[in-house]
Coordinates of C-alpha atoms in Angstrom, one line a residue:
X1 CA 5.1 -43.5 -7.6
X2 CA 4.0 -45.7 -4.8
X3 CA 4.7 -44.7 -1.1
X4 CA 7.6 -47.1 -0.8
X5 CA 9.2 -45.5 -3.9
X6 CA 8.6 -42.2 -2.5
X7 CA 10.1 -43.1 0.7
X8 CA 13.2 -44.5 -0.7
X9 CA 13.6 -41.4 -2.5
X10 CA 13.1 -39.2 0.3
X11 CA 15.2 -41.2 2.6
X12 CA 18.0 -40.9 0.2
X13 CA 17.8 -37.3 0.3
X14 CA 17.2 -37.1 -3.5
X15 CA 15.6 -33.8 -4.4
X16 CA 15.6 -31.9 -7.3
X17 CA 19.4 -30.9 -7.4
X18 CA 20.4 -34.4 -6.7
X19 CA 18.3 -35.7 -9.6
X20 CA 19.8 -33.2 -11.9
X21 CA 23.2 -34.3 -10.6
X22 CA 22.2 -37.9 -11.5
X23 CA 21.1 -37.1 -15.0
X24 CA 24.4 -34.8 -15.4
X25 CA 26.4 -37.9 -14.2
X26 CA 24.7 -40.3 -16.5
X27 CA 25.6 -37.9 -19.6
X28 CA 29.0 -37.4 -18.4
X29 CA 29.7 -41.3 -18.0
X30 CA 28.5 -41.7 -21.8
X31 CA 32.2 -41.6 -22.9
X32 CA 34.5 -42.2 -20.0
X33 CA 38.2 -42.1 -20.3
X34 CA 40.1 -45.0 -18.7
X35 CA 43.2 -44.5 -16.7
X36 CA 44.8 -41.7 -14.5
X37 CA 45.0 -41.9 -10.7
X38 CA 42.4 -39.8 -8.6
X39 CA 44.1 -37.9 -5.8
X40 CA 41.6 -38.0 -2.9
X41 CA 42.0 -36.0 0.4
X42 CA 40.1 -37.0 3.5
X43 CA 39.9 -35.5 6.9
X44 CA 39.5 -38.7 8.7
X45 CA 42.5 -41.0 9.6
X46 CA 41.9 -44.6 8.7
X47 CA 43.6 -46.5 11.3
X48 CA 42.3 -50.1 10.5
X49 CA 41.1 -51.7 7.3
X50 CA 38.9 -54.5 8.9
X51 CA 35.9 -54.4 6.8
X52 CA 33.7 -55.5 9.4
X53 CA 34.3 -52.7 12.2
X54 CA 33.3 -49.3 11.2
X55 CA 35.9 -46.7 11.3
X56 CA 34.6 -43.2 9.8
X57 CA 33.7 -41.9 6.5
X58 CA 37.1 -42.4 4.8
X59 CA 37.2 -46.0 6.2
X60 CA 33.9 -46.6 4.5
X61 CA 34.9 -45.4 1.1
X62 CA 38.2 -47.5 1.3
X63 CA 36.2 -50.5 2.1
X64 CA 33.8 -50.0 -0.6
X65 CA 36.6 -49.9 -3.0
X66 CA 38.5 -52.9 -1.6
X67 CA 35.7 -55.4 -0.8
X68 CA 32.2 -56.4 -1.8
X69 CA 29.2 -57.4 0.2
X70 CA 26.6 -59.9 -1.3
X71 CA 24.3 -57.1 -2.5
X72 CA 24.8 -53.3 -2.7
X73 CA 23.5 -50.1 -3.2
X74 CA 23.5 -48.1 -6.6
X75 CA 23.2 -44.2 -7.1
X76 CA 19.4 -44.4 -6.9
X77 CA 19.3 -46.2 -3.6
X78 CA 18.2 -49.5 -5.2
X79 CA 19.6 -52.8 -3.8
X80 CA 21.6 -54.3 -6.6
X81 CA 23.7 -57.4 -7.2
X82 CA 27.3 -57.6 -6.0
X83 CA 29.0 -61.0 -5.1
X84 CA 25.5 -62.5 -5.4
X85 CA 24.3 -62.4 -9.1
X86 CA 20.5 -63.1 -7.9
X87 CA 18.7 -63.9 -4.8
X88 CA 15.1 -65.0 -3.6
X89 CA 13.2 -64.6 -0.4
X90 CA 11.0 -67.5 0.2
X91 CA 9.5 -65.7 3.2
X92 CA 9.9 -62.6 5.2
X93 CA 13.0 -64.0 7.5
X94 CA 15.1 -65.5 4.9
X95 CA 17.0 -65.0 1.7
X96 CA 18.8 -67.4 -0.6
X97 CA 21.8 -66.0 -2.5
X98 CA 23.2 -67.2 -5.6
X99 CA 26.9 -66.1 -6.0
X100 CA 28.4 -65.1 -9.4
X101 CA 30.6 -67.8 -11.1
X102 CA 34.5 -67.0 -11.2
X103 CA 34.8 -64.4 -8.8
X104 CA 38.3 -64.4 -7.0
X105 CA 39.7 -62.5 -4.1
X106 CA 42.6 -60.3 -4.7
X107 CA 45.1 -63.2 -3.9
X108 CA 43.4 -65.5 -6.7
X109 CA 41.4 -67.7 -4.2
X110 CA 37.8 -68.2 -5.6
X111 CA 34.8 -66.8 -3.7
X112 CA 32.5 -69.7 -2.3
X113 CA 29.6 -70.1 -0.2
X114 CA 32.0 -71.2 2.8
X115 CA 33.7 -67.6 2.5
X116 CA 30.1 -66.1 2.9
X117 CA 29.3 -68.3 5.9
X118 CA 32.7 -67.5 7.5
X119 CA 32.3 -63.7 6.9
X120 CA 28.8 -63.4 8.4
X121 CA 29.7 -65.5 11.3
X122 CA 32.6 -63.5 11.9
X123 CA 30.4 -60.4 12.0
X124 CA 28.1 -62.3 14.6
X125 CA 30.9 -63.3 16.7
X126 CA 31.2 -60.8 19.8
X127 CA 35.0 -61.2 19.6
X128 CA 35.0 -59.2 16.2
X129 CA 33.3 -56.1 17.5
X130 CA 31.6 -56.1 14.1
X131 CA 29.2 -52.8 13.5
X132 CA 26.5 -54.9 12.3
X133 CA 26.5 -57.7 14.8
X134 CA 23.2 -56.3 16.5
X135 CA 21.5 -56.0 13.2
X136 CA 22.2 -59.7 12.1
X137 CA 21.7 -60.9 15.8
X138 CA 20.1 -64.4 15.6
X139 CA 20.8 -65.1 12.1
X140 CA 22.0 -68.3 10.9
X141 CA 23.9 -69.2 7.7
X142 CA 23.6 -72.3 5.7
X143 CA 25.7 -73.6 2.7
X144 CA 23.5 -75.1 0.1
X145 CA 26.2 -75.8 -2.4
X146 CA 29.4 -74.1 -3.4
X147 CA 27.6 -71.2 -4.9
X148 CA 24.5 -70.7 -2.9
X149 CA 24.0 -69.7 0.7
X150 CA 21.0 -69.1 2.7
X151 CA 20.7 -66.4 5.4
X152 CA 17.7 -67.1 7.9
X153 CA 16.6 -64.8 10.9
X154 CA 14.4 -66.4 13.7
X155 CA 11.4 -64.1 12.7
X156 CA 10.5 -61.9 10.0
X157 CA 13.0 -59.1 9.4
X158 CA 12.0 -56.3 6.9
X159 CA 15.4 -55.0 7.1
X160 CA 17.8 -58.2 6.3
X161 CA 18.4 -57.5 2.6
X162 CA 19.2 -53.8 3.4
X163 CA 21.8 -54.8 6.1
X164 CA 23.5 -57.2 4.0
X165 CA 24.0 -54.7 1.2
X166 CA 26.1 -52.5 3.5
X167 CA 29.8 -52.2 2.9
X168 CA 30.2 -53.4 6.7
X169 CA 28.7 -56.9 5.3
X170 CA 31.8 -57.3 3.2
X171 CA 32.8 -60.9 2.2
X172 CA 36.2 -62.0 3.3
X173 CA 38.4 -64.9 2.4
X174 CA 38.2 -67.7 5.0
X175 CA 41.5 -69.2 3.9
X176 CA 43.2 -65.7 4.1
X177 CA 41.8 -64.7 7.5
X178 CA 42.5 -68.2 9.1
X179 CA 46.1 -68.1 7.6
X180 CA 46.7 -65.5 10.1
X181 CA 46.2 -62.3 8.1
X182 CA 46.0 -59.0 9.8
X183 CA 42.8 -57.6 8.6
X184 CA 43.7 -54.2 10.1
X185 CA 46.6 -53.6 7.9
X186 CA 46.1 -55.7 4.8
X187 CA 43.0 -56.3 2.3
X188 CA 42.1 -59.2 0.3
X189 CA 38.9 -58.4 -1.3
X190 CA 36.8 -58.5 -4.4
X191 CA 36.3 -54.9 -4.9
X192 CA 37.0 -52.6 -8.0
X193 CA 40.4 -51.6 -6.6
X194 CA 43.4 -53.4 -5.1
X195 CA 45.4 -52.3 -2.0
X196 CA 49.1 -51.4 -3.1
X197 CA 50.3 -49.5 -0.1
X198 CA 48.9 -48.5 3.4
X199 CA 50.4 -46.2 6.1
X200 CA 47.7 -46.1 8.8
X201 CA 46.5 -42.6 9.7
X202 CA 48.7 -41.3 6.7
X203 CA 48.1 -42.7 3.2
X204 CA 46.5 -45.6 1.2
X205 CA 47.3 -46.3 -2.5
X206 CA 44.8 -48.3 -4.6
X207 CA 45.3 -49.9 -8.1
X208 CA 42.6 -51.1 -10.6
X209 CA 41.3 -54.8 -9.9
X210 CA 41.9 -56.1 -13.4
X211 CA 39.5 -59.2 -12.2
X212 CA 36.8 -57.0 -11.1
X213 CA 33.5 -59.0 -11.7
X214 CA 31.9 -55.9 -13.2
X215 CA 33.0 -55.8 -16.8
X216 CA 34.7 -52.6 -17.9
X217 CA 35.0 -51.1 -14.3
X218 CA 36.7 -49.4 -12.8
X219 CA 37.8 -46.7 -15.3
X220 CA 40.5 -45.3 -13.0
X221 CA 44.1 -47.0 -12.9
X222 CA 44.1 -46.1 -9.0
X223 CA 43.1 -43.8 -6.1
X224 CA 45.6 -42.3 -3.7
X225 CA 44.0 -41.5 -0.5
X226 CA 45.6 -38.8 1.6
X227 CA 44.6 -38.3 5.0
X228 CA 44.7 -34.5 5.9
X229 CA 43.3 -33.5 9.1
X230 CA 43.5 -29.8 8.5
X231 CA 40.7 -28.1 7.0
X232 CA 42.7 -25.2 5.4
X233 CA 45.3 -27.9 4.2
X234 CA 42.7 -29.8 2.4
X235 CA 41.4 -26.8 0.9
X236 CA 44.7 -25.3 -0.2
X237 CA 45.6 -28.7 -1.6
X238 CA 42.4 -28.6 -3.9
X239 CA 43.0 -25.1 -4.9
X240 CA 46.6 -25.7 -6.0
X241 CA 45.4 -29.0 -7.8
X242 CA 47.7 -31.2 -5.8
X243 CA 44.6 -33.0 -5.0
X244 CA 41.7 -33.6 -7.4
X245 CA 38.9 -34.2 -4.7
X246 CA 38.5 -33.6 -0.9
X247 CA 35.8 -34.6 1.5
X248 CA 34.1 -32.8 4.0
X249 CA 34.6 -29.2 2.5
X250 CA 34.8 -27.0 5.5
X251 CA 31.4 -25.1 5.9
X252 CA 33.0 -21.7 6.0
X253 CA 34.6 -22.4 2.5
X254 CA 31.6 -23.9 0.7
X255 CA 30.2 -20.6 -0.8
X256 CA 33.6 -19.2 -1.8
X257 CA 34.8 -22.5 -3.4
X258 CA 31.5 -22.7 -5.3
X259 CA 32.6 -19.6 -7.2
X260 CA 35.7 -20.9 -8.4
X261 CA 35.2 -21.9 -11.9
X262 CA 37.8 -24.7 -12.1
X263 CA 36.0 -26.7 -9.5
X264 CA 32.8 -28.1 -8.2
X265 CA 31.1 -28.4 -4.9
X266 CA 28.4 -31.0 -4.7
X267 CA 26.1 -31.2 -1.6
X268 CA 23.4 -33.4 0.0
X269 CA 21.8 -33.7 3.5
X270 CA 21.3 -36.7 5.4
X271 CA 24.1 -36.5 8.2
X272 CA 23.3 -35.1 11.6
X273 CA 25.3 -33.9 14.7
X274 CA 24.6 -35.1 18.1
X275 CA 26.0 -35.3 21.8
X276 CA 26.7 -38.8 22.6
X277 CA 26.5 -39.6 26.3
X278 CA 28.1 -42.6 28.3
X279 CA 25.2 -43.6 30.1
X280 CA 27.2 -45.9 32.2
X281 CA 29.2 -43.0 33.9
X282 CA 28.1 -40.2 36.1
X283 CA 26.8 -37.7 35.7
X284 CA 25.3 -39.0 32.3
X285 CA 23.9 -42.4 33.8
X286 CA 20.9 -40.1 34.8
X287 CA 18.3 -39.5 32.0
X288 CA 17.4 -36.2 33.8
X289 CA 20.9 -35.0 33.3
X290 CA 21.0 -36.0 29.7
X291 CA 17.4 -34.3 29.1
X292 CA 18.9 -31.2 30.9
X293 CA 21.7 -31.0 28.3
X294 CA 19.2 -31.4 25.4
X295 CA 17.1 -28.7 26.6
X296 CA 20.2 -26.3 27.3
X297 CA 21.3 -26.5 23.8
X298 CA 20.9 -23.6 21.6
X299 CA 20.3 -25.4 18.2
X300 CA 19.9 -22.4 16.0
X301 CA 23.1 -20.9 17.2
X302 CA 25.0 -24.3 16.6
X303 CA 23.8 -24.2 13.0
X304 CA 24.5 -20.7 12.4
X305 CA 28.1 -20.7 14.0
X306 CA 29.3 -24.0 12.9
X307 CA 27.6 -24.6 9.5
X308 CA 27.1 -21.0 8.0
X309 CA 23.7 -21.6 7.1
X310 CA 24.3 -25.1 5.6
X311 CA 22.6 -26.8 8.7
X312 CA 19.2 -27.1 10.2
X313 CA 18.3 -27.7 13.9
X314 CA 16.7 -30.8 15.1
X315 CA 14.3 -30.3 18.0
X316 CA 12.9 -33.8 17.9
X317 CA 14.0 -37.1 16.4
X318 CA 16.1 -37.3 13.1
X319 CA 13.4 -38.0 10.5
X320 CA 12.9 -35.7 7.7
X321 CA 9.5 -33.8 7.5
X322 CA 8.8 -35.4 4.1
X323 CA 9.3 -39.0 5.6
X324 CA 6.1 -41.1 5.9
X325 CA 7.7 -42.1 9.4
X326 CA 7.8 -38.3 10.4
X327 CA 6.0 -37.7 13.6
X328 CA 5.0 -33.9 13.9
X329 CA 3.9 -34.3 17.5
X330 CA 7.5 -34.9 18.4
X331 CA 8.9 -32.1 16.7
X332 CA 9.9 -29.3 19.2
X333 CA 10.4 -31.7 22.1
X334 CA 13.7 -30.1 23.0
X335 CA 13.1 -26.3 21.9
X336 CA 15.7 -24.5 24.0
X337 CA 14.6 -24.1 27.7
X338 CA 17.2 -23.4 30.4
X339 CA 14.7 -23.1 33.2
X340 CA 13.5 -26.8 32.4
X341 CA 17.3 -27.8 32.2
X342 CA 17.9 -26.4 35.7
X343 CA 14.9 -28.0 37.0
X344 CA 16.0 -31.4 35.9
X345 CA 19.4 -31.1 37.2
X346 CA 18.0 -30.2 40.5
X347 CA 15.8 -33.1 40.4
X348 CA 18.8 -35.4 39.9
X349 CA 20.5 -34.1 42.9
X350 CA 22.8 -31.3 41.2
X351 CA 20.9 -28.1 42.2
X352 CA 24.4 -26.5 42.7
X353 CA 25.6 -27.3 39.2
X354 CA 27.5 -30.1 37.8
X355 CA 31.3 -30.7 36.3
X356 CA 31.3 -32.9 33.3
X357 CA 33.8 -33.5 30.1
X358 CA 33.2 -33.7 26.5
X359 CA 35.5 -35.2 23.8
X360 CA 35.9 -33.4 20.7
X361 CA 37.5 -33.9 17.2
X362 CA 39.9 -31.2 16.7
X363 CA 40.6 -31.9 13.0
X364 CA 37.2 -30.6 11.8
X365 CA 36.1 -26.8 12.4
X366 CA 32.4 -28.0 13.0
X367 CA 33.2 -30.1 15.9
X368 CA 35.2 -27.4 17.7
X369 CA 32.7 -24.6 16.9
X370 CA 29.9 -26.8 18.0
X371 CA 31.7 -27.8 21.0
X372 CA 32.2 -24.1 22.1
X373 CA 28.6 -23.1 21.3
X374 CA 27.3 -26.2 23.5
X375 CA 30.0 -25.4 26.3
X376 CA 28.5 -21.7 26.6
X377 CA 24.8 -23.2 26.6
X378 CA 25.5 -25.6 29.3
X379 CA 27.2 -23.2 31.5
X380 CA 23.9 -21.1 31.6
X381 CA 22.1 -24.2 32.9
X382 CA 24.8 -24.8 35.6
X383 CA 26.7 -27.5 33.7
X384 CA 30.6 -26.9 33.6
X385 CA 31.8 -28.5 30.7
X386 CA 35.6 -29.3 30.0
X387 CA 36.5 -29.8 26.4
X388 CA 38.8 -32.5 25.4
X389 CA 40.1 -32.0 22.0
X390 CA 41.6 -34.9 20.2
X391 CA 42.8 -36.4 17.1
X392 CA 40.2 -38.7 15.1
X393 CA 42.0 -42.0 15.9
X394 CA 42.1 -41.0 19.5
X395 CA 38.4 -40.3 19.5
X396 CA 37.5 -43.6 17.7
X397 CA 39.5 -45.5 20.2
X398 CA 38.1 -43.6 23.2
X399 CA 34.6 -44.3 21.6
X400 CA 35.5 -48.0 21.3
X401 CA 36.8 -48.5 24.9
X402 CA 33.7 -46.3 26.5
X403 CA 36.4 -43.7 27.9
X404 CA 34.5 -40.7 27.9
X405 CA 31.6 -38.9 29.5
X406 CA 30.1 -37.2 26.6
X407 CA 31.4 -36.5 23.0
X408 CA 30.4 -34.9 19.8
X409 CA 29.7 -37.2 17.0
X410 CA 28.2 -36.8 13.4
X411 CA 26.6 -39.6 11.7
X412 CA 24.1 -40.4 9.0
X413 CA 21.2 -43.0 9.3
X414 CA 22.8 -46.2 8.0
X415 CA 19.7 -47.7 6.2
X416 CA 17.0 -45.9 4.2
X417 CA 14.6 -47.7 6.8
X418 CA 13.5 -46.4 10.2
X419 CA 15.1 -49.4 11.7
X420 CA 18.3 -47.5 11.3
X421 CA 18.0 -46.8 14.9
X422 CA 19.0 -50.3 15.7
X423 CA 22.5 -49.9 14.2
X424 CA 23.3 -47.5 17.0
X425 CA 20.8 -47.9 19.9
X426 CA 19.5 -51.8 19.4
X427 CA 21.2 -53.4 22.2
X428 CA 24.6 -53.8 23.9
X429 CA 26.1 -55.3 20.6
X430 CA 25.4 -52.4 18.4
X431 CA 27.8 -49.8 17.4
X432 CA 27.4 -47.1 20.1
X433 CA 26.0 -49.1 22.8
X434 CA 28.4 -52.1 22.9
X435 CA 31.3 -50.0 24.6
X436 CA 29.3 -48.8 27.3
X437 CA 26.7 -51.6 27.7
X438 CA 23.7 -49.8 27.0
X439 CA 20.6 -51.6 27.1
X440 CA 16.9 -50.3 26.9
X441 CA 14.7 -53.4 26.7
X442 CA 11.6 -51.4 25.8
X443 CA 13.4 -49.6 23.0
X444 CA 15.0 -53.1 21.8
X445 CA 11.4 -54.7 21.8
X446 CA 9.9 -51.8 19.8
X447 CA 12.6 -52.2 17.4
X448 CA 12.1 -55.8 17.0
X449 CA 8.3 -55.4 16.6
X450 CA 8.9 -52.6 13.7
X451 CA 11.4 -55.2 11.9
X452 CA 8.9 -57.9 11.9
X453 CA 6.6 -56.0 9.7
X454 CA 6.7 -55.0 6.0
X455 CA 3.7 -52.8 5.6
X456 CA 4.7 -49.1 6.1
X457 CA 1.5 -48.2 7.5
X458 CA 1.7 -50.6 9.9
X459 CA 5.0 -49.8 11.0
X460 CA 4.3 -46.0 11.4
X461 CA 2.9 -46.3 14.9
X462 CA 5.7 -48.5 16.1
X463 CA 8.5 -46.1 15.0
X464 CA 6.6 -43.2 16.4
X465 CA 6.8 -45.0 19.7
X466 CA 10.6 -45.9 19.0
X467 CA 11.4 -42.2 18.6
X468 CA 9.3 -41.0 21.6
X469 CA 11.2 -43.7 23.6
X470 CA 14.6 -42.4 22.4
X471 CA 13.5 -38.8 23.2
X472 CA 12.3 -39.6 26.5
X473 CA 15.7 -41.6 27.6
X474 CA 17.9 -39.2 25.6
X475 CA 20.9 -41.5 25.1
X476 CA 21.9 -39.0 22.2
X477 CA 21.1 -35.2 22.2
X478 CA 20.1 -34.7 18.6
X479 CA 21.4 -31.3 17.6
X480 CA 21.1 -30.2 13.9
X481 CA 21.2 -31.7 10.4
X482 CA 24.3 -30.7 8.2
X483 CA 24.5 -30.6 4.7
X484 CA 27.8 -32.1 3.6
X485 CA 29.9 -31.1 0.6
X486 CA 32.5 -32.8 -1.6
X487 CA 34.7 -30.8 -3.6
X488 CA 36.4 -31.8 -6.8
X489 CA 38.3 -30.2 -10.0
X490 CA 36.1 -30.0 -13.2
X491 CA 38.4 -32.6 -14.8
X492 CA 36.6 -35.3 -12.2
X493 CA 33.8 -36.9 -14.0
X494 CA 31.0 -39.4 -13.0
X495 CA 30.7 -38.4 -9.5
X496 CA 27.2 -38.3 -7.6
X497 CA 26.7 -36.8 -4.2
X498 CA 24.0 -38.7 -2.4
X499 CA 22.0 -37.9 0.7
X500 CA 20.2 -39.7 3.5
X501 CA 21.5 -43.1 4.3
X502 CA 23.9 -43.1 1.4
X503 CA 25.6 -39.8 2.2
X504 CA 28.8 -41.5 3.4
X505 CA 28.8 -44.1 0.7
X506 CA 28.6 -41.6 -2.2
X507 CA 32.3 -41.7 -3.1
X508 CA 32.4 -45.6 -2.7
X509 CA 29.4 -46.0 -4.9
X510 CA 30.7 -43.4 -7.5
X511 CA 34.5 -44.7 -7.5
X512 CA 34.2 -47.5 -10.2
X513 CA 32.5 -45.3 -12.6
X514 CA 34.5 -42.2 -11.9
X515 CA 37.1 -40.8 -14.5
X516 CA 39.5 -38.1 -15.3
X517 CA 38.9 -35.8 -18.2

């Protein structure tokens, strides 16, 4: 196995248990049954179906079910064809995609290269607020013929194909969008399922797409998404079998549910929790204050209290120890040091203490428990933190407006590549940075330098500098890894829980080949 193959496997978190699960899933899928509707309970409320504007884990599952990008990821983490049946990369900065013939959108109109150009240019349009705009910045899209399109960057970009394989790079119908469609409330995609009904923040009903371009898929007749923000209500619905599957199994319930013979709990790592700062507002516009917070947090206490042993502190940057991009010298950067935290606050002019606020999602126990631990930790350092509990939709709205001083947020890396930092921190057009106008020219240059190289050994020192810069400026305070669990009844077959960069996408990748026994 080459270093690149090993890194891909490690980046995806595919340890022994996950590989066993892959094998088991393959065996179970040998004789799938068609039919039935999967009843899926999710904690996060989906308030928009726009496929280009990230809206949370449940949103991502829905988008993967309804839309298709040019390429996608499979259960091994490999990039595989989706709307494009093949492609070639004539050089390190361009890709030529050849579309599948006879693929149609839900409304029956054919998918053409013009739709691809329109979709990718919509992502690049600042007015869209697209999550991948910063990753695709500078790209040009040229239509060669009705079934062929070229995507080109100004300079070499080792991440281009991986970015275009993300669900957020979905292809939409130009005719439909320009005809006045509301992408937040309706869908017209090419995915394995069609949208039947959608009630924002409450429910979404999907039906099999009879024209899906992968023969024989999906196996399910439909999927019924129910948005249930209460941890206990979601677990009780699974226990009573009124749901077939739930996401974000509460960490307090994982070990108990594992002992239930009628259900299965699948877990994988890759997601992590952080404190996000609004670097444009006082008091967190000062890097010394942000660093003080990072020193004050007791990560071990957070891991124990919120994750019941299914989490691990992050004292440096969120790169796994077994990754070739892991930098041991940075591990331990922010081990708890209240004295240092107080010194930094004093240096920043807050020797007498500081008042600040933190927005917290109240629907998931890990958020509220973590917030309470962080609040107590910061008080010891002289920071009086006021917690603002909100619903998920409100949290996303306030994040998108930059209406917060700090907030707790859990994410995963978005790519099985160290350039994943660019998705969040790569300039004022990136997902987190855009609403608060965050810019760090030094970090942006390092990220650009890393993207321009394809040799992992040549990239390693650059991404060590990237992580050093992030830790020095602390736009985020990385707190801990979290193992993530999906729970489902034994009758649900064909599911694979992935880790790392694809942890959020596990249900979406699995849905076309899931079935009910």
